[in-house]
CSV table of C-alpha atoms and ligand atoms in Angstrom, one decimal:
chain,number,residue,atom,x,y,z
A,574,VAL,CA,-42.6,35.2,-83.0
A,575,ARG,CA,-39.9,34.3,-85.5
A,576,ARG,CA,-36.9,32.2,-84.7
A,577,ALA,CA,-34.3,34.9,-85.1
A,578,ASP,CA,-36.6,37.3,-83.1
A,579,GLN,CA,-36.2,34.9,-79.9
A,580,ARG,CA,-32.7,34.8,-80.5
A,581,ALA,CA,-32.0,38.1,-80.3
A,582,VAL,CA,-34.1,38.3,-77.2
A,583,ARG,CA,-32.1,35.5,-75.4
A,584,THR,CA,-28.6,37.4,-76.4
A,585,SER,CA,-30.2,40.5,-74.9
A,586,ASN,CA,-31.1,38.4,-71.6
A,587,LEU,CA,-27.9,36.8,-71.5
A,588,SER,CA,-26.1,40.1,-72.0
A,589,LEU,CA,-28.3,41.7,-69.5
A,590,VAL,CA,-27.5,38.9,-66.9
A,591,ALA,CA,-23.9,38.9,-67.3
A,592,ARG,CA,-23.9,42.6,-66.5
A,593,ARG,CA,-25.2,42.4,-63.6
A,594,ILE,CA,-23.3,39.6,-62.8
A,595,ALA,CA,-20.4,42.2,-63.7
A,596,GLU,CA,-21.6,45.3,-61.5
A,597,THR,CA,-22.8,43.1,-58.5
A,598,ARG,CA,-20.8,41.8,-55.8
A,599,ALA,CA,-21.3,37.5,-56.3
A,600,PRO,CA,-25.2,37.8,-56.6
A,601,SER,CA,-27.3,34.6,-56.4
A,602,ARG,CA,-29.9,33.5,-58.9
A,603,ALA,CA,-32.5,34.7,-56.9
A,604,GLN,CA,-31.0,37.9,-56.7
A,605,LEU,CA,-30.6,38.3,-60.4
A,606,ALA,CA,-34.1,37.5,-60.9
A,607,LYS,CA,-35.0,40.9,-59.1
A,608,LEU,CA,-32.2,42.9,-60.5
A,609,THR,CA,-33.1,42.1,-64.1
A,610,GLY,CA,-36.6,41.3,-63.7
A,611,LEU,CA,-36.6,38.1,-65.7
A,612,ASN,CA,-38.3,35.0,-63.8
A,613,LYS,CA,-36.2,32.9,-61.6
A,614,THR,CA,-36.6,30.1,-64.1
A,615,THR,CA,-35.4,31.9,-67.3
A,616,VAL,CA,-32.2,33.5,-64.9
A,617,SER,CA,-31.5,29.5,-64.2
A,618,SER,CA,-31.6,28.9,-67.5
A,619,LEU,CA,-29.6,31.9,-68.8
A,620,VAL,CA,-27.1,31.1,-66.1
A,621,ALA,CA,-26.9,27.7,-67.3
A,622,GLU,CA,-25.9,29.0,-70.7
A,623,LEU,CA,-23.7,31.5,-69.4
A,624,ILE,CA,-21.9,28.7,-67.2
A,625,GLU,CA,-21.8,26.7,-70.3
A,626,ARG,CA,-20.0,29.5,-72.5
A,627,GLY,CA,-17.3,30.1,-70.0
A,628,ILE,CA,-18.4,33.6,-68.9
A,629,VAL,CA,-19.8,33.0,-65.4
A,630,THR,CA,-18.7,30.4,-62.9
A,631,GLU,CA,-20.2,29.6,-59.4
A,632,SER,CA,-18.3,31.0,-56.6
A,633,GLY,CA,-19.2,29.8,-53.6
A,634,LEU,CA,-22.7,29.8,-51.0
A,635,ALA,CA,-24.1,33.2,-50.2
A,636,ASP,CA,-24.4,34.2,-46.5
A,637,THR,CA,-28.7,33.8,-46.1
A,638,ARG,CA,-28.0,33.8,-42.0
A,639,GLY,CA,-29.4,30.9,-41.4
A,640,ALA,CA,-32.7,31.9,-43.6
A,641,GLY,CA,-33.3,28.6,-46.1
A,642,ARG,CA,-31.2,26.8,-47.9
A,643,PRO,CA,-27.5,28.9,-49.1
A,644,ALA,CA,-27.3,30.0,-52.7
A,645,GLN,CA,-24.7,29.3,-55.2
A,646,THR,CA,-22.9,33.0,-55.6
A,647,LEU,CA,-22.2,34.0,-59.3
A,648,GLU,CA,-19.5,35.5,-60.8
A,649,LEU,CA,-17.8,36.1,-64.1
A,650,ASP,CA,-15.3,33.6,-65.0
A,651,ASP,CA,-11.8,34.6,-65.0
A,652,SER,CA,-10.6,31.3,-65.9
A,653,ARG,CA,-11.4,30.6,-69.5
A,654,ILE,CA,-11.0,34.1,-71.9
A,655,ALA,CA,-8.8,36.3,-71.9
A,656,ALA,CA,-8.2,39.9,-73.7
A,657,LEU,CA,-5.1,41.6,-75.1
A,658,GLY,CA,-4.1,45.1,-74.4
A,659,LEU,CA,-2.0,46.7,-76.6
A,660,GLU,CA,-0.1,50.4,-77.2
A,661,ILE,CA,2.1,52.0,-79.2
A,662,ASN,CA,2.8,55.4,-78.3
A,663,VAL,CA,5.7,57.8,-79.1
A,664,ASP,CA,8.6,56.0,-77.4
A,665,TYR,CA,7.6,52.7,-76.2
A,666,VAL,CA,5.1,49.7,-77.0
A,667,ALA,CA,3.1,47.6,-74.5
A,668,VAL,CA,1.1,45.0,-73.8
A,669,CYS,CA,-1.1,43.4,-70.9
A,670,VAL,CA,-3.3,40.1,-70.5
A,671,CYS,CA,-6.5,40.8,-69.1
A,672,ASP,CA,-9.1,37.9,-67.8
A,673,LEU,CA,-13.0,38.6,-67.8
A,674,ARG,CA,-12.8,40.2,-64.5
A,675,GLY,CA,-10.6,42.5,-65.9
A,676,ALA,CA,-7.5,41.6,-63.7
A,677,VAL,CA,-4.2,42.1,-65.5
A,678,ARG,CA,-2.6,38.6,-65.6
A,679,PHE,CA,0.9,40.0,-68.0
A,680,ARG,CA,1.9,42.9,-68.7
A,681,ALA,CA,5.6,44.1,-70.7
A,682,THR,CA,7.1,47.3,-71.9
A,683,VAL,CA,9.4,48.0,-74.1
A,684,GLY,CA,11.2,51.4,-74.7
A,685,HIS,CA,11.6,52.4,-78.3
A,686,ASP,CA,11.7,56.0,-80.3
A,687,ASN,CA,9.1,55.3,-82.7
A,688,ARG,CA,9.7,58.4,-84.5
A,689,ARG,CA,13.3,57.4,-85.4
A,690,SER,CA,12.4,54.0,-87.3
A,691,SER,CA,9.7,53.0,-90.0
A,692,PRO,CA,6.4,51.7,-88.3
A,693,ALA,CA,7.3,48.4,-89.7
A,694,VAL,CA,9.8,48.4,-86.7
A,695,ALA,CA,7.0,49.2,-84.2
A,696,PHE,CA,4.8,46.6,-85.3
A,697,GLU,CA,7.8,44.4,-84.8
A,698,LEU,CA,8.5,45.0,-81.4
A,699,LEU,CA,4.8,45.4,-80.7
A,700,ALA,CA,3.7,41.6,-82.2
A,701,ASN,CA,6.8,40.0,-80.4
A,702,LEU,CA,5.3,41.5,-77.3
A,703,ALA,CA,1.9,40.1,-78.3
A,704,GLY,CA,3.5,37.1,-78.9
A,705,ASP,CA,4.7,36.9,-75.5
A,706,ALA,CA,1.4,37.7,-74.2
A,707,LEU,CA,-0.2,34.6,-76.5
A,708,ALA,CA,2.2,32.3,-75.1
A,709,GLU,CA,1.4,33.3,-71.7
A,710,CYS,CA,-2.5,32.7,-71.9
A,711,ASP,CA,-1.5,29.6,-73.2
A,712,ALA,CA,0.7,29.0,-69.8
A,713,LEU,CA,-2.6,30.1,-67.9
A,714,GLY,CA,-5.2,27.9,-69.8
A,715,LEU,CA,-6.5,31.1,-71.2
A,716,THR,CA,-7.9,32.0,-74.7
A,717,PRO,CA,-7.5,35.1,-76.1
A,718,ILE,CA,-10.7,36.4,-77.7
A,719,GLY,CA,-9.7,39.9,-79.2
A,720,ALA,CA,-7.2,42.6,-79.0
A,721,GLY,CA,-7.6,46.3,-78.6
A,722,ILE,CA,-4.5,48.6,-79.4
A,723,SER,CA,-3.7,52.1,-78.3
A,724,VAL,CA,-2.2,54.6,-80.7
A,725,PRO,CA,-1.6,58.5,-79.7
A,726,GLY,CA,-3.8,59.7,-82.8
A,727,THR,CA,-6.8,60.2,-84.7
A,728,VAL,CA,-8.4,56.3,-85.7
A,729,GLU,CA,-11.1,55.2,-88.0
A,730,ALA,CA,-12.8,52.4,-85.9
A,731,GLU,CA,-14.6,50.5,-88.4
A,732,THR,CA,-10.9,49.7,-90.2
A,733,GLY,CA,-8.7,49.8,-87.8
A,734,MET,CA,-6.6,52.8,-89.7
A,735,LEU,CA,-4.5,55.5,-87.8
A,736,ILE,CA,-5.5,58.6,-89.5
A,737,HIS,CA,-3.0,60.5,-88.2
A,738,ALA,CA,-0.5,61.1,-85.0
A,739,PRO,CA,1.1,64.1,-85.1
A,740,ASN,CA,4.0,63.1,-82.4
A,741,LEU,CA,4.7,60.0,-84.4
A,742,GLY,CA,4.7,61.3,-87.6
A,743,TRP,CA,2.3,58.3,-89.0
A,744,ASN,CA,-0.2,59.3,-91.4
A,745,GLU,CA,-3.0,56.5,-93.0
A,746,VAL,CA,-1.1,53.7,-91.3
A,747,PRO,CA,-3.6,50.5,-91.3
A,748,VAL,CA,-2.7,49.6,-87.8
A,749,ALA,CA,-5.2,46.3,-87.3
A,750,GLN,CA,-3.6,44.8,-90.6
A,751,HIS,CA,-0.3,45.5,-89.7
A,752,LEU,CA,-0.8,43.7,-86.9
A,753,ARG,CA,-2.8,41.0,-87.9
A,754,ASP,CA,0.1,40.3,-90.7
A,755,ALA,CA,2.6,40.2,-87.9
A,756,LEU,CA,0.8,37.8,-85.9
A,757,GLY,CA,-0.1,35.2,-88.8
A,758,ASN,CA,-3.7,36.1,-89.4
A,759,PRO,CA,-5.0,35.5,-85.7
A,760,PRO,CA,-8.3,34.0,-85.2
A,761,PHE,CA,-9.7,37.2,-83.2
A,762,PRO,CA,-11.0,40.8,-84.0
A,763,ILE,CA,-8.0,43.3,-83.8
A,764,HIS,CA,-9.5,47.0,-82.7
A,765,VAL,CA,-7.8,50.1,-82.8
A,766,ALA,CA,-8.9,53.4,-80.6
A,767,ASN,CA,-7.1,56.4,-79.2
A,768,ASP,CA,-4.9,56.5,-76.4
A,769,ALA,CA,-6.6,59.2,-74.4
A,770,ASN,CA,-10.2,56.9,-75.2
A,771,LEU,CA,-8.5,53.8,-74.1
A,772,ALA,CA,-7.1,55.2,-71.1
A,773,ALA,CA,-10.7,56.8,-69.6
A,774,LEU,CA,-12.3,53.4,-71.0
A,775,GLY,CA,-9.7,51.9,-68.6
A,776,GLU,CA,-10.3,54.2,-65.5
A,777,LEU,CA,-14.0,54.0,-66.2
A,778,GLU,CA,-14.1,50.3,-66.1
A,779,SER,CA,-11.9,49.7,-63.0
A,780,GLY,CA,-9.9,53.2,-62.0
A,781,ALA,CA,-10.6,56.7,-61.0
A,782,LEU,CA,-13.2,57.5,-63.5
A,783,ARG,CA,-15.8,54.3,-61.4
A,784,GLY,CA,-19.2,55.7,-61.2
A,785,VAL,CA,-18.2,59.2,-62.8
A,786,ASP,CA,-20.8,60.0,-65.5
A,787,ASP,CA,-19.2,63.5,-66.6
A,788,GLY,CA,-15.6,63.6,-66.6
A,789,LEU,CA,-12.2,64.8,-68.2
A,790,LEU,CA,-9.1,62.7,-68.7
A,791,LEU,CA,-5.5,64.0,-69.6
A,792,TYR,CA,-3.4,61.4,-71.3
A,793,GLY,CA,0.1,62.8,-70.7
A,794,ASN,CA,3.3,61.3,-72.6
A,795,ILE,CA,5.4,62.9,-75.4
A,796,GLY,CA,2.1,64.7,-76.4
A,797,ILE,CA,-0.8,65.2,-74.2
A,798,GLY,CA,-4.4,63.7,-75.6
A,799,GLY,CA,-7.6,63.9,-73.5
A,800,ALA,CA,-10.7,62.0,-73.2
A,801,VAL,CA,-14.2,63.7,-72.8
A,802,ILE,CA,-16.9,61.6,-70.7
A,803,VAL,CA,-20.5,62.6,-71.2
A,804,ALA,CA,-23.3,60.9,-69.5
A,805,GLY,CA,-20.9,57.9,-68.8
A,806,ALA,CA,-19.6,57.8,-72.7
A,807,ILE,CA,-17.0,58.7,-74.4
A,808,PHE,CA,-17.9,62.2,-76.3
A,809,ARG,CA,-16.0,61.9,-79.8
A,810,GLY,CA,-17.2,64.8,-81.5
A,811,SER,CA,-18.0,65.4,-85.3
A,812,GLY,CA,-14.5,64.3,-86.7
A,813,GLY,CA,-13.4,62.0,-83.7
A,814,PHE,CA,-11.1,64.8,-82.7
A,815,ALA,CA,-13.1,65.8,-79.2
A,816,GLY,CA,-10.4,66.2,-76.4
A,817,GLU,CA,-7.3,67.3,-78.0
A,818,ILE,CA,-6.7,69.2,-75.2
A,819,GLY,CA,-2.8,69.2,-75.5
A,820,HIS,CA,-3.6,71.8,-78.5
A,821,VAL,CA,-5.4,74.3,-77.3
A,822,PRO,CA,-3.3,77.5,-76.4
A,823,VAL,CA,-2.2,78.4,-73.0
A,824,ARG,CA,0.9,81.0,-74.1
A,825,PRO,CA,-0.8,82.1,-77.4
A,826,PHE,CA,1.3,85.2,-78.3
A,827,ASP,CA,4.9,84.2,-76.7
A,828,GLY,CA,4.7,80.8,-76.7
A,829,GLU,CA,6.9,78.0,-78.4
A,830,ARG,CA,6.1,77.0,-82.3
A,831,CYS,CA,3.9,73.5,-81.9
A,832,ARG,CA,3.6,70.7,-83.9
A,833,CYS,CA,-0.2,71.0,-84.9
A,834,GLY,CA,1.2,74.9,-86.1
A,835,GLY,CA,0.3,76.5,-83.3
A,836,ARG,CA,2.1,78.5,-80.2
A,837,GLY,CA,1.8,77.7,-76.8
A,838,CYS,CA,0.2,75.0,-76.7
A,839,LEU,CA,-0.7,72.9,-73.4
A,840,GLU,CA,1.7,70.0,-74.8
A,841,THR,CA,4.6,72.9,-75.4
A,842,ILE,CA,4.8,73.3,-71.8
A,843,ALA,CA,3.2,70.0,-70.0
A,844,GLY,CA,4.4,67.5,-72.7
A,845,GLN,CA,7.0,64.8,-71.5
A,846,GLU,CA,9.6,66.3,-73.5
A,847,ALA,CA,9.0,69.8,-72.5
A,848,ILE,CA,8.8,69.2,-68.9
A,849,ALA,CA,12.4,67.2,-69.6
A,850,ARG,CA,14.0,69.9,-71.6
A,851,ARG,CA,13.0,72.6,-69.0
A,852,VAL,CA,14.6,70.2,-66.5
A,853,GLY,CA,17.9,69.3,-68.3
A,854,ILE,CA,17.1,65.5,-69.0
A,855,PRO,CA,16.7,63.5,-72.2
A,856,GLY,CA,13.3,63.9,-73.4
A,857,THR,CA,12.9,59.9,-74.0
A,858,ARG,CA,13.0,56.8,-72.4
A,859,SER,CA,16.1,55.4,-71.1
A,860,VAL,CA,17.2,52.1,-68.9
A,861,SER,CA,16.6,54.3,-65.8
A,862,GLY,CA,12.8,54.6,-66.8
A,863,SER,CA,10.7,57.3,-68.6
A,864,PRO,CA,11.4,60.9,-68.7
A,865,ALA,CA,8.4,61.9,-65.9
A,866,THR,CA,9.8,58.8,-63.5
A,867,ILE,CA,13.3,60.8,-63.7
A,868,VAL,CA,11.7,64.0,-63.1
A,869,ALA,CA,9.5,62.5,-59.9
A,870,GLU,CA,12.7,61.0,-58.4
A,871,ARG,CA,14.3,64.6,-58.8
A,872,ALA,CA,10.9,66.3,-57.2
A,873,ARG,CA,10.8,63.7,-54.4
A,874,SER,CA,14.4,64.3,-53.6
A,875,GLY,CA,13.5,68.5,-53.7
A,876,ASP,CA,15.4,70.0,-56.0
A,877,ALA,CA,14.4,73.2,-56.3
A,878,ASP,CA,15.0,73.9,-60.0
A,879,VAL,CA,12.3,70.8,-60.6
A,880,LEU,CA,9.6,71.7,-58.3
A,881,ARG,CA,9.8,75.0,-59.7
A,882,ALA,CA,9.3,74.0,-63.1
A,883,LEU,CA,6.5,71.7,-62.0
A,884,ASP,CA,4.7,74.8,-60.5
A,885,GLU,CA,4.8,76.0,-63.7
A,886,VAL,CA,3.3,72.8,-65.6
A,887,ALA,CA,0.7,72.9,-62.8
A,888,GLU,CA,-0.5,76.7,-63.5
A,889,SER,CA,-0.6,76.0,-67.6
A,890,LEU,CA,-2.6,72.6,-66.9
A,891,GLY,CA,-5.0,74.4,-64.3
A,892,VAL,CA,-5.2,77.0,-66.9
A,893,ALA,CA,-6.3,74.8,-70.1
A,894,ILE,CA,-8.8,72.4,-67.6
A,895,ALA,CA,-10.5,75.5,-66.2
A,896,GLY,CA,-11.4,76.3,-69.9
A,897,ALA,CA,-12.5,72.9,-70.4
A,898,VAL,CA,-14.3,72.7,-66.9
A,899,SER,CA,-16.2,75.9,-68.0
A,900,LEU,CA,-17.2,74.1,-71.2
A,901,VAL,CA,-18.1,70.6,-69.7
A,902,ASP,CA,-18.7,70.9,-65.9
A,903,PRO,CA,-17.4,67.7,-65.6
A,904,ARG,CA,-17.7,65.8,-62.2
A,905,ARG,CA,-13.9,64.9,-62.3
A,906,VAL,CA,-10.8,65.6,-63.9
A,907,VAL,CA,-7.8,62.5,-64.2
A,908,LEU,CA,-4.3,63.1,-64.8
A,909,ALA,CA,-3.2,60.0,-66.8
A,910,GLY,CA,-0.2,58.9,-68.1
A,911,ALA,CA,3.2,60.6,-67.4
A,912,LEU,CA,0.8,63.4,-66.1
A,913,GLY,CA,-0.1,60.8,-63.7
A,914,THR,CA,3.4,60.0,-62.5
A,915,LEU,CA,3.8,63.7,-61.7
A,916,ALA,CA,0.4,64.3,-60.2
A,917,PRO,CA,1.6,64.7,-57.0
A,918,TRP,CA,3.6,67.9,-57.5
A,919,LEU,CA,0.8,69.1,-60.1
A,920,LEU,CA,-2.6,68.7,-58.6
A,921,ALA,CA,-2.4,71.5,-55.9
A,922,GLY,CA,-1.3,73.8,-58.4
A,923,ALA,CA,-4.0,72.8,-61.2
A,924,ARG,CA,-6.5,72.6,-58.7
A,925,ASP,CA,-5.8,76.4,-57.4
A,926,ALA,CA,-5.5,77.7,-60.9
A,927,VAL,CA,-8.8,76.1,-61.8
A,928,SER,CA,-10.6,77.7,-58.9
A,929,GLN,CA,-9.2,81.0,-59.5
A,930,ARG,CA,-10.8,80.9,-63.1
A,931,THR,CA,-14.1,79.5,-62.4
A,932,ARG,CA,-15.9,81.4,-59.7
A,933,VAL,CA,-18.2,82.8,-62.2
A,934,ALA,CA,-19.8,79.3,-61.8
A,935,PRO,CA,-18.5,77.4,-59.0
A,936,THR,CA,-17.5,73.9,-59.7
A,937,ALA,CA,-17.3,71.2,-57.5
A,938,VAL,CA,-14.6,69.4,-60.1
A,939,GLU,CA,-12.4,66.9,-58.6
A,940,ILE,CA,-8.8,66.8,-59.8
A,941,VAL,CA,-7.2,64.0,-59.3
A,942,SER,CA,-4.4,60.9,-60.1
A,943,SER,CA,-4.8,58.4,-62.4
A,944,GLU,CA,-5.2,54.9,-60.5
A,945,LEU,CA,-4.3,52.4,-63.3
A,946,GLY,CA,-0.4,54.2,-63.6
A,947,ASP,CA,1.0,53.6,-67.0
A,948,GLU,CA,-1.8,50.8,-67.4
A,949,SER,CA,-4.7,52.8,-68.3
A,950,ALA,CA,-4.7,52.9,-71.7
A,951,ILE,CA,-3.5,49.1,-72.2
A,952,ARG,CA,-6.0,48.1,-69.8
A,953,GLY,CA,-8.7,50.1,-71.9
A,954,GLY,CA,-7.9,48.0,-74.8
A,955,ALA,CA,-8.6,44.7,-73.1
A,956,ALA,CA,-11.9,46.4,-71.7
A,957,LEU,CA,-12.7,47.2,-75.3
A,958,VAL,CA,-12.8,43.4,-75.9
A,959,LEU,CA,-14.4,42.4,-72.8
A,960,HIS,CA,-17.3,45.1,-73.1
A,961,GLU,CA,-18.2,42.9,-76.6
A,962,VAL,CA,-18.1,39.6,-74.8
A,963,LEU,CA,-20.4,40.9,-72.7
A,964,SER,CA,-22.8,42.8,-74.8
A,965,ASP,CA,-22.7,39.6,-76.7
A,966,PRO,CA,-22.0,36.4,-74.7
A,967,THR,CA,-22.7,34.2,-77.5
A,968,CYS,CA,-19.8,35.9,-79.7
A,969,ALA,CA,-16.9,34.5,-77.2
A,970,GLU,CA,-17.8,30.8,-77.6
A,971,ALA,CA,-17.3,31.1,-82.0
A,972,ARG,CA,-13.8,32.7,-81.1
A,973,VAL,CA,-13.0,30.1,-78.8
A,974,GLN,CA,-13.3,27.6,-81.3
A,975,ARG,CA,-11.7,28.8,-84.1
A,976,SER,CA,-8.8,29.7,-81.6
A,977,GLU,CA,-8.5,26.0,-80.8
A,978,GLN,CA,-8.7,25.1,-84.4
A,979,SER,CA,-5.9,27.3,-85.0
A,980,ALA,CA,-3.9,26.0,-82.4
A,981,VAL,CA,-4.5,22.3,-83.5
A,982,LYS,CA,-3.4,23.7,-86.9
A,983,ARG,CA,-0.1,25.4,-85.2
A,984,ALA,CA,0.3,22.4,-83.2
A,985,GLY,CA,-0.1,19.9,-86.3
A,986,LEU,CA,2.6,22.2,-88.3
A,987,VAL,CA,5.5,21.6,-85.5
A,988,VAL,CA,5.2,18.1,-85.3
A,989,ALA,CA,4.7,17.9,-89.1
A,990,PRO,CA,8.0,15.9,-90.6
A,991,GLY,CA,10.1,18.3,-92.2
B,598,LIG,ZN1,-0.5,72.1,-80.8
């Protein structure tokens, strides 16, 4: 066997073991051998390498109930490497730092209407937040190994180019390159992806879509994005536009004109700005929070006008979801973002509207709220990076070394006589 092939087999086995450790609650080496079908000696050698690379750690002794010597249990190491999740949306930018177990170690959001300024201003805000996140990584002793940025539009993944974001009015913006420049060329990769797809990834990883093979997620903000999950993976469609449920017409003949050129799109009724307008509050984020949180407060206090408006929104949502349910037959539909914030007042109406329209093919679909609140897209951004590490555990080390070199360089610059 050629050496390159041996290396490839080794890397794929490292990945297999790392994934099983991620999925299983604190397995021992013997359990891993059973789970992977590899022999115990191989598993021990792979585990030793994963420990050395900072991917895995021994977490304690398994309870063997007196049957022989207690074995060490293994978990992903949450003390060495971290991923950044970033988001540029229409009226805010946000960041989080996740460790290898996906736990959020730092997060921050800044409200800013990105439609009213050039992309450069948004990237400056985002770079500031990313700088805070990197400083926090330093303080926590975590090495950042990558960043995933969520944007509200269509994206060319290979180049990190935002192709078209209708609600921002941005076209052909090289997002990855802008952030790379703003951060002074950091020694880790920067990925860019659509916000609804990343929100779905976040919920698949550790939220309302965990264990769901076929699902649908609606990511509501100023606009409404959507993600379709088929057989456990995000379905992109032929041009990467799949899931744009915000532009499914629910009032095609008498509805309002939409930015997309259509009429009565779901977004013109259930988008955050449309809801805000209907209940008479500002459509963009203020110091008192997002429009959705203000609407939620009023609904909680029993404001009859707000409750009536939300009933109408729920029905429109249900009409659009019913169409998608008939096409895709998902197991679960998740309302995320602003729609997640408002879910307590939308779920019942949306469920009714769906069940009225799916009697021909009765469905067991569950319509539920996001479990990650407004963190789903940034956590999905971090998950994108963490997935890479689990699929090639050898990639992290090279990045850690480059990070350390650049930290040395930075330190050198600081102490250099001026
Ligand atoms: Zn539209």
